[in-house]
PQR file of N, CA, C, O and H, with PARSE charges and radii, in Angstrom:
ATOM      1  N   UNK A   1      -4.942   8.180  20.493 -0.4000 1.5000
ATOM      2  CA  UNK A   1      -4.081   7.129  20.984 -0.0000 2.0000
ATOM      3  C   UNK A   1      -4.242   7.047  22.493  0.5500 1.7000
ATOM      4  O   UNK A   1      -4.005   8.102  23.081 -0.5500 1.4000
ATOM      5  N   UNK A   2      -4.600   6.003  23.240 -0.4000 1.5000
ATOM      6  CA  UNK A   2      -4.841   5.948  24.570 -0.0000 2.0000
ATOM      7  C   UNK A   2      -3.801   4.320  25.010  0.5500 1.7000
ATOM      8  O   UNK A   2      -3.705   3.115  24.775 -0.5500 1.4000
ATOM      9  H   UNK A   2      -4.794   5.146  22.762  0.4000 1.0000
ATOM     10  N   UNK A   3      -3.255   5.394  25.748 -0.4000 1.5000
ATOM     11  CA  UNK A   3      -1.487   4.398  26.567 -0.0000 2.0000
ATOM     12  C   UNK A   3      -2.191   3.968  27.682  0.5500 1.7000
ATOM     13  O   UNK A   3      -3.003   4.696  28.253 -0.5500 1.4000
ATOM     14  H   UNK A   3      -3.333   6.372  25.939  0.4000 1.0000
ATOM     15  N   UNK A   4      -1.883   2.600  28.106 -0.4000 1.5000
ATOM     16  CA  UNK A   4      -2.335   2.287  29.964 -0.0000 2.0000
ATOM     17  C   UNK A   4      -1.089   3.215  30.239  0.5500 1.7000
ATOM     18  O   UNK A   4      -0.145   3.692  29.608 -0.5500 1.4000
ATOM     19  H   UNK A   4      -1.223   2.009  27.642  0.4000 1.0000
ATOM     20  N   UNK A   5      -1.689   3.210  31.762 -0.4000 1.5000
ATOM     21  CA  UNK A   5      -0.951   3.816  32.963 -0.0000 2.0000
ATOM     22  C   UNK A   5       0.130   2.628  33.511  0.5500 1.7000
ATOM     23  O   UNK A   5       1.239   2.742  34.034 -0.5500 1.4000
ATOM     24  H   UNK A   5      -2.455   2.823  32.274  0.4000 1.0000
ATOM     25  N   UNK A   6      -0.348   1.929  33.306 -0.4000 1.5000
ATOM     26  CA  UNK A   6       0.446   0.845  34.137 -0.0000 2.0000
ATOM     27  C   UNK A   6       1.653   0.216  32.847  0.5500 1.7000
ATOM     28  O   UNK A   6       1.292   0.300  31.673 -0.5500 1.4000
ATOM     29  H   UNK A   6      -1.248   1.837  32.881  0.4000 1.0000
ATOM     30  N   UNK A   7       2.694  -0.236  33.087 -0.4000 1.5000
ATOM     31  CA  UNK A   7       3.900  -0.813  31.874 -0.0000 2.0000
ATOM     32  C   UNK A   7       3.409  -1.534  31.818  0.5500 1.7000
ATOM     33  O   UNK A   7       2.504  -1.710  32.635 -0.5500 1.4000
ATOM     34  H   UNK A   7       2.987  -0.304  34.041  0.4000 1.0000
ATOM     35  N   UNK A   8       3.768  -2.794  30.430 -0.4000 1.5000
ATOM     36  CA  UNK A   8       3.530  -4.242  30.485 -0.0000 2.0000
ATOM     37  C   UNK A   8       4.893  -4.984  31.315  0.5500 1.7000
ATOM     38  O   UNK A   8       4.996  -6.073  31.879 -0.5500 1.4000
ATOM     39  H   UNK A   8       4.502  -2.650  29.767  0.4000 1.0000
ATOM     40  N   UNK A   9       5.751  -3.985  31.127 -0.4000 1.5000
ATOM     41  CA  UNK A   9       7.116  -4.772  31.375 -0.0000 2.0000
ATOM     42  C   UNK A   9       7.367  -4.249  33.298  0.5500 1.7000
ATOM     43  O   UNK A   9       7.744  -3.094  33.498 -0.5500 1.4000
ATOM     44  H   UNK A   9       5.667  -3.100  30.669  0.4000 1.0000
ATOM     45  N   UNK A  10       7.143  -5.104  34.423 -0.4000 1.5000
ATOM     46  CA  UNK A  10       7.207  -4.313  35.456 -0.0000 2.0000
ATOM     47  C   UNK A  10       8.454  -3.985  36.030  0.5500 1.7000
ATOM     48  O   UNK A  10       8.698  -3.450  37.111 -0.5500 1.4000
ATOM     49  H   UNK A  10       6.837  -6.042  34.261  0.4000 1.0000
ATOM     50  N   UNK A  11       9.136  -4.351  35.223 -0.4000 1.5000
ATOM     51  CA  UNK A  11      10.787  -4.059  36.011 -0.0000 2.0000
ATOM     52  C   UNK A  11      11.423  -2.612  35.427  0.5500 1.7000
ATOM     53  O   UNK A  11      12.464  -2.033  35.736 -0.5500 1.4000
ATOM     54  H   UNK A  11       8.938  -4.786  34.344  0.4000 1.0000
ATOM     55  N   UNK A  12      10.159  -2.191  34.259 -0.4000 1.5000
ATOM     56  CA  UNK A  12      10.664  -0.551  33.471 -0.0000 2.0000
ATOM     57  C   UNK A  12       9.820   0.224  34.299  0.5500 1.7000
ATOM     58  O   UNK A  12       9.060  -0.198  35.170 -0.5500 1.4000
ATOM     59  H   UNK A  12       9.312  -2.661  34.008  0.4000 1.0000
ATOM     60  N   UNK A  13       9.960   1.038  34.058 -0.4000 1.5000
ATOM     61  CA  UNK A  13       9.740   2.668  35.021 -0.0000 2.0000
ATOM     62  C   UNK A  13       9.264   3.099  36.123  0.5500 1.7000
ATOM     63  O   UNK A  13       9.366   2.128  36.874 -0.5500 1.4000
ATOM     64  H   UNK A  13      10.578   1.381  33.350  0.4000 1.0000
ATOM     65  N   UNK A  14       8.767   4.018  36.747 -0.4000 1.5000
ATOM     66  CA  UNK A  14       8.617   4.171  37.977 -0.0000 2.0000
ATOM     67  C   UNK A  14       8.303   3.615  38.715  0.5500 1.7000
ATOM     68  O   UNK A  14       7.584   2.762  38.193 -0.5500 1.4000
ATOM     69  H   UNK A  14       8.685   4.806  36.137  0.4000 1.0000
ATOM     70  N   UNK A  15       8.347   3.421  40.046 -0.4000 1.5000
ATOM     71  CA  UNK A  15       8.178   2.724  41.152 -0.0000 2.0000
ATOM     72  C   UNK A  15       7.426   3.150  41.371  0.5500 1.7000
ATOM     73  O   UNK A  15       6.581   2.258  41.309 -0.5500 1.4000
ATOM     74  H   UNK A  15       8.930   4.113  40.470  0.4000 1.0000
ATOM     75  N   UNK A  16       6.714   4.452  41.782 -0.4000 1.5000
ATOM     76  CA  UNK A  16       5.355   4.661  41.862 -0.0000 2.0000
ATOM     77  C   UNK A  16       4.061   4.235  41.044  0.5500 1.7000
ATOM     78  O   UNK A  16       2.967   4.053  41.577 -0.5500 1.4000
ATOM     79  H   UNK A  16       7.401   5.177  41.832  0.4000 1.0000
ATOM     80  N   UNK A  17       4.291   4.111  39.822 -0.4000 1.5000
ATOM     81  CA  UNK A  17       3.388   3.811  38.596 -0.0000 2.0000
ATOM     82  C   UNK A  17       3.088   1.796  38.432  0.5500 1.7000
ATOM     83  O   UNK A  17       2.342   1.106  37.738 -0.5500 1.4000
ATOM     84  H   UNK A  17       5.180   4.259  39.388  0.4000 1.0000
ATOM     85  N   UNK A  18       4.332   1.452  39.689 -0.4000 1.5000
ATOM     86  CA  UNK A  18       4.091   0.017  39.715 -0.0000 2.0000
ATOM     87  C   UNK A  18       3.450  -0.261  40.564  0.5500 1.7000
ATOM     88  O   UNK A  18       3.043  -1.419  40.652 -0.5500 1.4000
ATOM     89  H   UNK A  18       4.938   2.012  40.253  0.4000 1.0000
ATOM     90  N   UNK A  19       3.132   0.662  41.474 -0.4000 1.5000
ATOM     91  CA  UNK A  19       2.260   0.576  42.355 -0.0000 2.0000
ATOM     92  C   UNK A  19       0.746   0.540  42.475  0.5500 1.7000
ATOM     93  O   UNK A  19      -0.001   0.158  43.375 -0.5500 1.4000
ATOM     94  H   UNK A  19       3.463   1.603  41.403  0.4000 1.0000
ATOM     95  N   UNK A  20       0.493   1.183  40.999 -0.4000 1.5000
ATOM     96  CA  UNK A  20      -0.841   1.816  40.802 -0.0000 2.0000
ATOM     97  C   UNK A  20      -1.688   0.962  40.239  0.5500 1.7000
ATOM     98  O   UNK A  20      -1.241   0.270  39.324 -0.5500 1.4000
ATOM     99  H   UNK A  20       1.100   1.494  40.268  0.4000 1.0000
ATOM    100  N   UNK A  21      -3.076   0.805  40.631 -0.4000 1.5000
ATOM    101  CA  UNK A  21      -3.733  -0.609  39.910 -0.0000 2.0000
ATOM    102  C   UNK A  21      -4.135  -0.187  38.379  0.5500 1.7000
ATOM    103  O   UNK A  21      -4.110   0.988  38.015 -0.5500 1.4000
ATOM    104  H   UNK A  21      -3.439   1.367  41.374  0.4000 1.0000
ATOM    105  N   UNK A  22      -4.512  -1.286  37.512 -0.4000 1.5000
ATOM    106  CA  UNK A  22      -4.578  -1.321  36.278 -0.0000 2.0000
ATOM    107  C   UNK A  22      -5.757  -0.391  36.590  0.5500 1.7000
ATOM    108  O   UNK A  22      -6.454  -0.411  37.604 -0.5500 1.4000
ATOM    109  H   UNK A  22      -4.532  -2.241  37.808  0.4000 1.0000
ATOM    110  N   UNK A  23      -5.900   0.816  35.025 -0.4000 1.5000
ATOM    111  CA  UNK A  23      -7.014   1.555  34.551 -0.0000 2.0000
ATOM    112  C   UNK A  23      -8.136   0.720  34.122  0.5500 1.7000
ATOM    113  O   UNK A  23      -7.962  -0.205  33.328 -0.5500 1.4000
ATOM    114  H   UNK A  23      -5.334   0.832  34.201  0.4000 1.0000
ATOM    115  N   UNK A  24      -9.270   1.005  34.609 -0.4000 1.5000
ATOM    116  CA  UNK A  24     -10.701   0.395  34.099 -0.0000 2.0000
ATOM    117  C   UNK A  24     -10.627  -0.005  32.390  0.5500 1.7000
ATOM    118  O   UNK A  24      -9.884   0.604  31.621 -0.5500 1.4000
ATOM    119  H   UNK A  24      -9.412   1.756  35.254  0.4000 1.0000
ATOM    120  N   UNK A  25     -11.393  -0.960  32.026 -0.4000 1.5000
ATOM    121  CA  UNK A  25     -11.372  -1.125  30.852 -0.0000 2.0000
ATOM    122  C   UNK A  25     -12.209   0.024  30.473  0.5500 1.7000
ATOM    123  O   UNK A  25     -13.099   0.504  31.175 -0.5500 1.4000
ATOM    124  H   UNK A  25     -11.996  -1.455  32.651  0.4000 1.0000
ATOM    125  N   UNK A  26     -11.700   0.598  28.804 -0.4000 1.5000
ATOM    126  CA  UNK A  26     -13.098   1.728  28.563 -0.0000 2.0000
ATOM    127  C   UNK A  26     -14.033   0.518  27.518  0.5500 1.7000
ATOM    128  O   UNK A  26     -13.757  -0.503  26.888 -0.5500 1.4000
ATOM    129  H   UNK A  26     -10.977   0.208  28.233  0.4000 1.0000
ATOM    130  N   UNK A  27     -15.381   1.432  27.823 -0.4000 1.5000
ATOM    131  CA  UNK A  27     -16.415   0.569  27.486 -0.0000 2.0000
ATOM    132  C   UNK A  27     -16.663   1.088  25.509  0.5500 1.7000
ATOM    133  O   UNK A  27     -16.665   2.287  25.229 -0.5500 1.4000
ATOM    134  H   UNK A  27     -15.605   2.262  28.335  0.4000 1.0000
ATOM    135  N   UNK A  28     -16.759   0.519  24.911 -0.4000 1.5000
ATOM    136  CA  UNK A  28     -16.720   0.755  23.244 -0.0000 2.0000
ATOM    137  C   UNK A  28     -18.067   1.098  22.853  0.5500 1.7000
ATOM    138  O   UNK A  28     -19.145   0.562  23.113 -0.5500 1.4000
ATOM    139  H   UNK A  28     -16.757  -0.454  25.138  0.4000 1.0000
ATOM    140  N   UNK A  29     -17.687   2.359  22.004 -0.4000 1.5000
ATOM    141  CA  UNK A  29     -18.806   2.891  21.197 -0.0000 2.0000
ATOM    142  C   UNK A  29     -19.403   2.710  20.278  0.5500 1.7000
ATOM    143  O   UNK A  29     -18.790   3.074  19.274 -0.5500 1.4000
ATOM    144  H   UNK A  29     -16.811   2.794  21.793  0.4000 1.0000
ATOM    145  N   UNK A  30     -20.547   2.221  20.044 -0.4000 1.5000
ATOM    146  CA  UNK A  30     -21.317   1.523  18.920 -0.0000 2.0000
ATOM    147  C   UNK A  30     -21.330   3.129  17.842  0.5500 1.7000
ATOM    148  O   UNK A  30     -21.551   4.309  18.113 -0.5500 1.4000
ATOM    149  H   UNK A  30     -21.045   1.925  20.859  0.4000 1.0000
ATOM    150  N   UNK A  31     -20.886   2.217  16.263 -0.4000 1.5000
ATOM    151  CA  UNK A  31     -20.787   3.215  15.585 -0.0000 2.0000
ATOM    152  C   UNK A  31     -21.795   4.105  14.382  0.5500 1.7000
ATOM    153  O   UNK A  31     -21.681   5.080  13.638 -0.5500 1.4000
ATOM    154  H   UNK A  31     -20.707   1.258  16.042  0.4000 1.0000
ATOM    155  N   UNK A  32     -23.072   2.808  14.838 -0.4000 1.5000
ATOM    156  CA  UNK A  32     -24.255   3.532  14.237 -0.0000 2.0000
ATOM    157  C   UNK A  32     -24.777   4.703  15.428  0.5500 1.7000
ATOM    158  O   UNK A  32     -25.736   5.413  15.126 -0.5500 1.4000
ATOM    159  H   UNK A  32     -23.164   2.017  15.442  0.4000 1.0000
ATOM    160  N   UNK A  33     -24.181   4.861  16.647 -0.4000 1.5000
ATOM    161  CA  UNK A  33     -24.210   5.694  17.335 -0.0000 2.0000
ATOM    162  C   UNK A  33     -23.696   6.891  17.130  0.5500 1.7000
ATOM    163  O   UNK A  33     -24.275   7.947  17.384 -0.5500 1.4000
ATOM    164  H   UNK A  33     -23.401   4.284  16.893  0.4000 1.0000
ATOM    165  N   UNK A  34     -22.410   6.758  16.586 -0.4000 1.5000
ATOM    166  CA  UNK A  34     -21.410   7.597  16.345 -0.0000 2.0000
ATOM    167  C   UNK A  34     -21.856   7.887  15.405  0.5500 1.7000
ATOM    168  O   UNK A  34     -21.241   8.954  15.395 -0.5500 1.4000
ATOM    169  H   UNK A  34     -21.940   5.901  16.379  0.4000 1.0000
ATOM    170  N   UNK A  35     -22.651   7.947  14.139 -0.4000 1.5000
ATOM    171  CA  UNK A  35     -22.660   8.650  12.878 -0.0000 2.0000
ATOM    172  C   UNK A  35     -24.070   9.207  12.984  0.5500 1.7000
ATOM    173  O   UNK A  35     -24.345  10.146  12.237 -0.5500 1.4000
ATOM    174  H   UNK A  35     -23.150   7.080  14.147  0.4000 1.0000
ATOM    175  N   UNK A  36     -24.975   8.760  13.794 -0.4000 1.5000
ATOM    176  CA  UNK A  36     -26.350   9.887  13.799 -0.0000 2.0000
ATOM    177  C   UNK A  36     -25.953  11.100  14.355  0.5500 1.7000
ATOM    178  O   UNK A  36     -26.223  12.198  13.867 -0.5500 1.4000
ATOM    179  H   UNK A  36     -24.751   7.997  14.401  0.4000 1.0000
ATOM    180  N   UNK A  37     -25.177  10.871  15.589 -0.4000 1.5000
ATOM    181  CA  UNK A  37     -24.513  11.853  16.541 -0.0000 2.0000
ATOM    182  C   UNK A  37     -23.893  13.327  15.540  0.5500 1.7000
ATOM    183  O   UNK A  37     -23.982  14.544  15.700 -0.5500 1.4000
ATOM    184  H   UNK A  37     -24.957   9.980  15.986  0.4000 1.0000
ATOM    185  N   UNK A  38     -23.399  12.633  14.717 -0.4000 1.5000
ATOM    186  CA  UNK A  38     -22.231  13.289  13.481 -0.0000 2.0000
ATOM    187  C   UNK A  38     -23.343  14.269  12.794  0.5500 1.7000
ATOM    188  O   UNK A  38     -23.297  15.499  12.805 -0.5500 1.4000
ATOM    189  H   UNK A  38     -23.327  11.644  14.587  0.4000 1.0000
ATOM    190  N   UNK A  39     -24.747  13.135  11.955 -0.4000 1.5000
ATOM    191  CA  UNK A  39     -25.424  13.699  11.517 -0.0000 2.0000
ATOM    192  C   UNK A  39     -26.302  15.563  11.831  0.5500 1.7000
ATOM    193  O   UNK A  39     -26.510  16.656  11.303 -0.5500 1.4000
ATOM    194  H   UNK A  39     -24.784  12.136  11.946  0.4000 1.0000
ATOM    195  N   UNK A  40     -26.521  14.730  13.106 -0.4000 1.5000
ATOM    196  CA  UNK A  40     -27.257  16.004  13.847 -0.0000 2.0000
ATOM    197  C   UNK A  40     -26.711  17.096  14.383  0.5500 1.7000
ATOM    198  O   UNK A  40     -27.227  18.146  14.764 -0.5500 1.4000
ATOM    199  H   UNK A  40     -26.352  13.842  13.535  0.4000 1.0000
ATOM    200  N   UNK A  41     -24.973  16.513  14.358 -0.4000 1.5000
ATOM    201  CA  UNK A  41     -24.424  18.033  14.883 -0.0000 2.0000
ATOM    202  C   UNK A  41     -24.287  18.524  13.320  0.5500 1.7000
ATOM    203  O   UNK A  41     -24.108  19.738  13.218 -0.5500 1.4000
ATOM    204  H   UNK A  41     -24.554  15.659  14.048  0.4000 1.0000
ATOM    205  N   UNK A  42     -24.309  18.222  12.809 -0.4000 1.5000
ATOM    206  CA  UNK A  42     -23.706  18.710  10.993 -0.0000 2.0000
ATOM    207  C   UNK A  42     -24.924  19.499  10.609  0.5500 1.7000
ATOM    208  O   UNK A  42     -24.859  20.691  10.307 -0.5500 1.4000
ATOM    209  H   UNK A  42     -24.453  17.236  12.891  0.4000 1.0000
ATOM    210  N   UNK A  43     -26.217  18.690  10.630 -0.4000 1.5000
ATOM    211  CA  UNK A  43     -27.508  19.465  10.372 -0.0000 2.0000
ATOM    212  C   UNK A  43     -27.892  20.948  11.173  0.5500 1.7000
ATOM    213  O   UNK A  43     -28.388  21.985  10.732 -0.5500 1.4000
ATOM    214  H   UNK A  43     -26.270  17.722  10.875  0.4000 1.0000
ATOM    215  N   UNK A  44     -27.406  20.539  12.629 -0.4000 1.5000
ATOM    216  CA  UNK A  44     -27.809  21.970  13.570 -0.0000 2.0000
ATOM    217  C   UNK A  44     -26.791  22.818  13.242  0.5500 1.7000
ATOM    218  O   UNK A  44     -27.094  24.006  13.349 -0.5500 1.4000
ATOM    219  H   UNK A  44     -27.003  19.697  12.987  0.4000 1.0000
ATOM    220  N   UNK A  45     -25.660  22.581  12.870 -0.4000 1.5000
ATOM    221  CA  UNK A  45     -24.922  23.595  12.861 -0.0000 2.0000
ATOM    222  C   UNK A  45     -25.138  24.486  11.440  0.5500 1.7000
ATOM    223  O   UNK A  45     -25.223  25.711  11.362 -0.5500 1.4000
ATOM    224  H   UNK A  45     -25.414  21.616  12.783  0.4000 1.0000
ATOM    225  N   UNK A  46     -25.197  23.539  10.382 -0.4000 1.5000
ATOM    226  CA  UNK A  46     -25.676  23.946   9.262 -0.0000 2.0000
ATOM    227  C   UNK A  46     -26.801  24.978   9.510  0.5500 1.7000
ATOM    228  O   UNK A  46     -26.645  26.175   9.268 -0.5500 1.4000
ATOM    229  H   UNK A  46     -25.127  22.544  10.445  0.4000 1.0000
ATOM    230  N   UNK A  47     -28.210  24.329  10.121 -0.4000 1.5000
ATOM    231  CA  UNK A  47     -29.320  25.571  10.288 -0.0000 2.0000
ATOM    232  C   UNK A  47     -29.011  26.841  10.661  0.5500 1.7000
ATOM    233  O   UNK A  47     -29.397  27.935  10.248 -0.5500 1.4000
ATOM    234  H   UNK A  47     -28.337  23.357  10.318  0.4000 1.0000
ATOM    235  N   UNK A  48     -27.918  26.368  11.883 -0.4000 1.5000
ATOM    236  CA  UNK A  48     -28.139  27.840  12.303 -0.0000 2.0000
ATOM    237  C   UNK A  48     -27.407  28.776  11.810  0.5500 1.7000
ATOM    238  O   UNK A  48     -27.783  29.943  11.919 -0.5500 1.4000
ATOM    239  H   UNK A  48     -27.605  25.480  12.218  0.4000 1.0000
ATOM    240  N   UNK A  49     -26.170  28.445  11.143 -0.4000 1.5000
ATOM    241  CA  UNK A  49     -25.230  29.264  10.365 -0.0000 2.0000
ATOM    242  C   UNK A  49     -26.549  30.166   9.047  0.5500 1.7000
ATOM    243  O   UNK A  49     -26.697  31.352   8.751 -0.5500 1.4000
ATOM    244  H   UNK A  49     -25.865  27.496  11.054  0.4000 1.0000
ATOM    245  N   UNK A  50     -27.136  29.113   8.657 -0.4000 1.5000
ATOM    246  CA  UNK A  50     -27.931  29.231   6.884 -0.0000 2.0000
ATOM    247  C   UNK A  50     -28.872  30.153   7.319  0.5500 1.7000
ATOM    248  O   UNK A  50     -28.842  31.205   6.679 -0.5500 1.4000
ATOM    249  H   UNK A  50     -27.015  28.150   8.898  0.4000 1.0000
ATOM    250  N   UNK A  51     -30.008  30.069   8.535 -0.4000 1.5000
ATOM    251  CA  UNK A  51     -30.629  30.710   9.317 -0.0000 2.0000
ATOM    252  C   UNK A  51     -30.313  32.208   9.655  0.5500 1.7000
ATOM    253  O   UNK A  51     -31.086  33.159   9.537 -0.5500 1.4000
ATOM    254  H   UNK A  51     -30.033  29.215   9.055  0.4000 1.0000
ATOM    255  N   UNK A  52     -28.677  32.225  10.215 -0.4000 1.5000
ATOM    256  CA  UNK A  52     -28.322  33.483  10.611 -0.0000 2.0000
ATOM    257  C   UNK A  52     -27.813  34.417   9.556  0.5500 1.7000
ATOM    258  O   UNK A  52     -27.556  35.604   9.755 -0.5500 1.4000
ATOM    259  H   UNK A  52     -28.049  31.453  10.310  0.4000 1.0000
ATOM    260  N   UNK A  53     -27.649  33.567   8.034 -0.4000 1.5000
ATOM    261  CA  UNK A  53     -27.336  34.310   7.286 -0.0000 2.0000
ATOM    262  C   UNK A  53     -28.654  35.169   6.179  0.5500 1.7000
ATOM    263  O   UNK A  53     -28.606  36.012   5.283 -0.5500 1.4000
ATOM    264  H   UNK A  53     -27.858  32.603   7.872  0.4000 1.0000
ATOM    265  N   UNK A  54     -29.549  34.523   6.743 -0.4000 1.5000
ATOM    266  CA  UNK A  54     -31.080  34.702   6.013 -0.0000 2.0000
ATOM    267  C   UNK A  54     -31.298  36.133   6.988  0.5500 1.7000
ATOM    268  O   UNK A  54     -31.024  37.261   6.578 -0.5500 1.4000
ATOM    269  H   UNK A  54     -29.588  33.838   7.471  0.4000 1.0000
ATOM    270  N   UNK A  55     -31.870  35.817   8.411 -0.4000 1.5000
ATOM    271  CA  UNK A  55     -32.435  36.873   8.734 -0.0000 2.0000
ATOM    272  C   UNK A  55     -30.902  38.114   9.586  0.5500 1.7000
ATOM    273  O   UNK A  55     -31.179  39.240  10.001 -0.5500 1.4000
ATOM    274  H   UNK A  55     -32.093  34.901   8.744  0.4000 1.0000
TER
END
């Protein structure tokens, strides 16, 4: 879950935090990215566990 820093409503909470400029937009992760990523940590971790239990 990712909250801005800044309120929508500017008359609620701190006076310091109304001060503060809006957080950068974050940039979005392509999700055929996200699942090779998945793949290869799943495979290396697999080897080396299967590996360390061989020798």
């Amino acid at each position: 879950m990712q909250r801005r820093l800044v309120l929508t409503n500017e008359g609620a909470g701190h006076p310091f935090r109304r001060t503060l400029p809006p957080p950068p937009a974050m940039p979005t992760a392509q999700a055929g990215d996200n699942d090779v990523r998945l793949f290869v940590l799943s495979f290396a971790a697999f080897f080396i566990s299967f590996s360390t239990m061989i020798f």
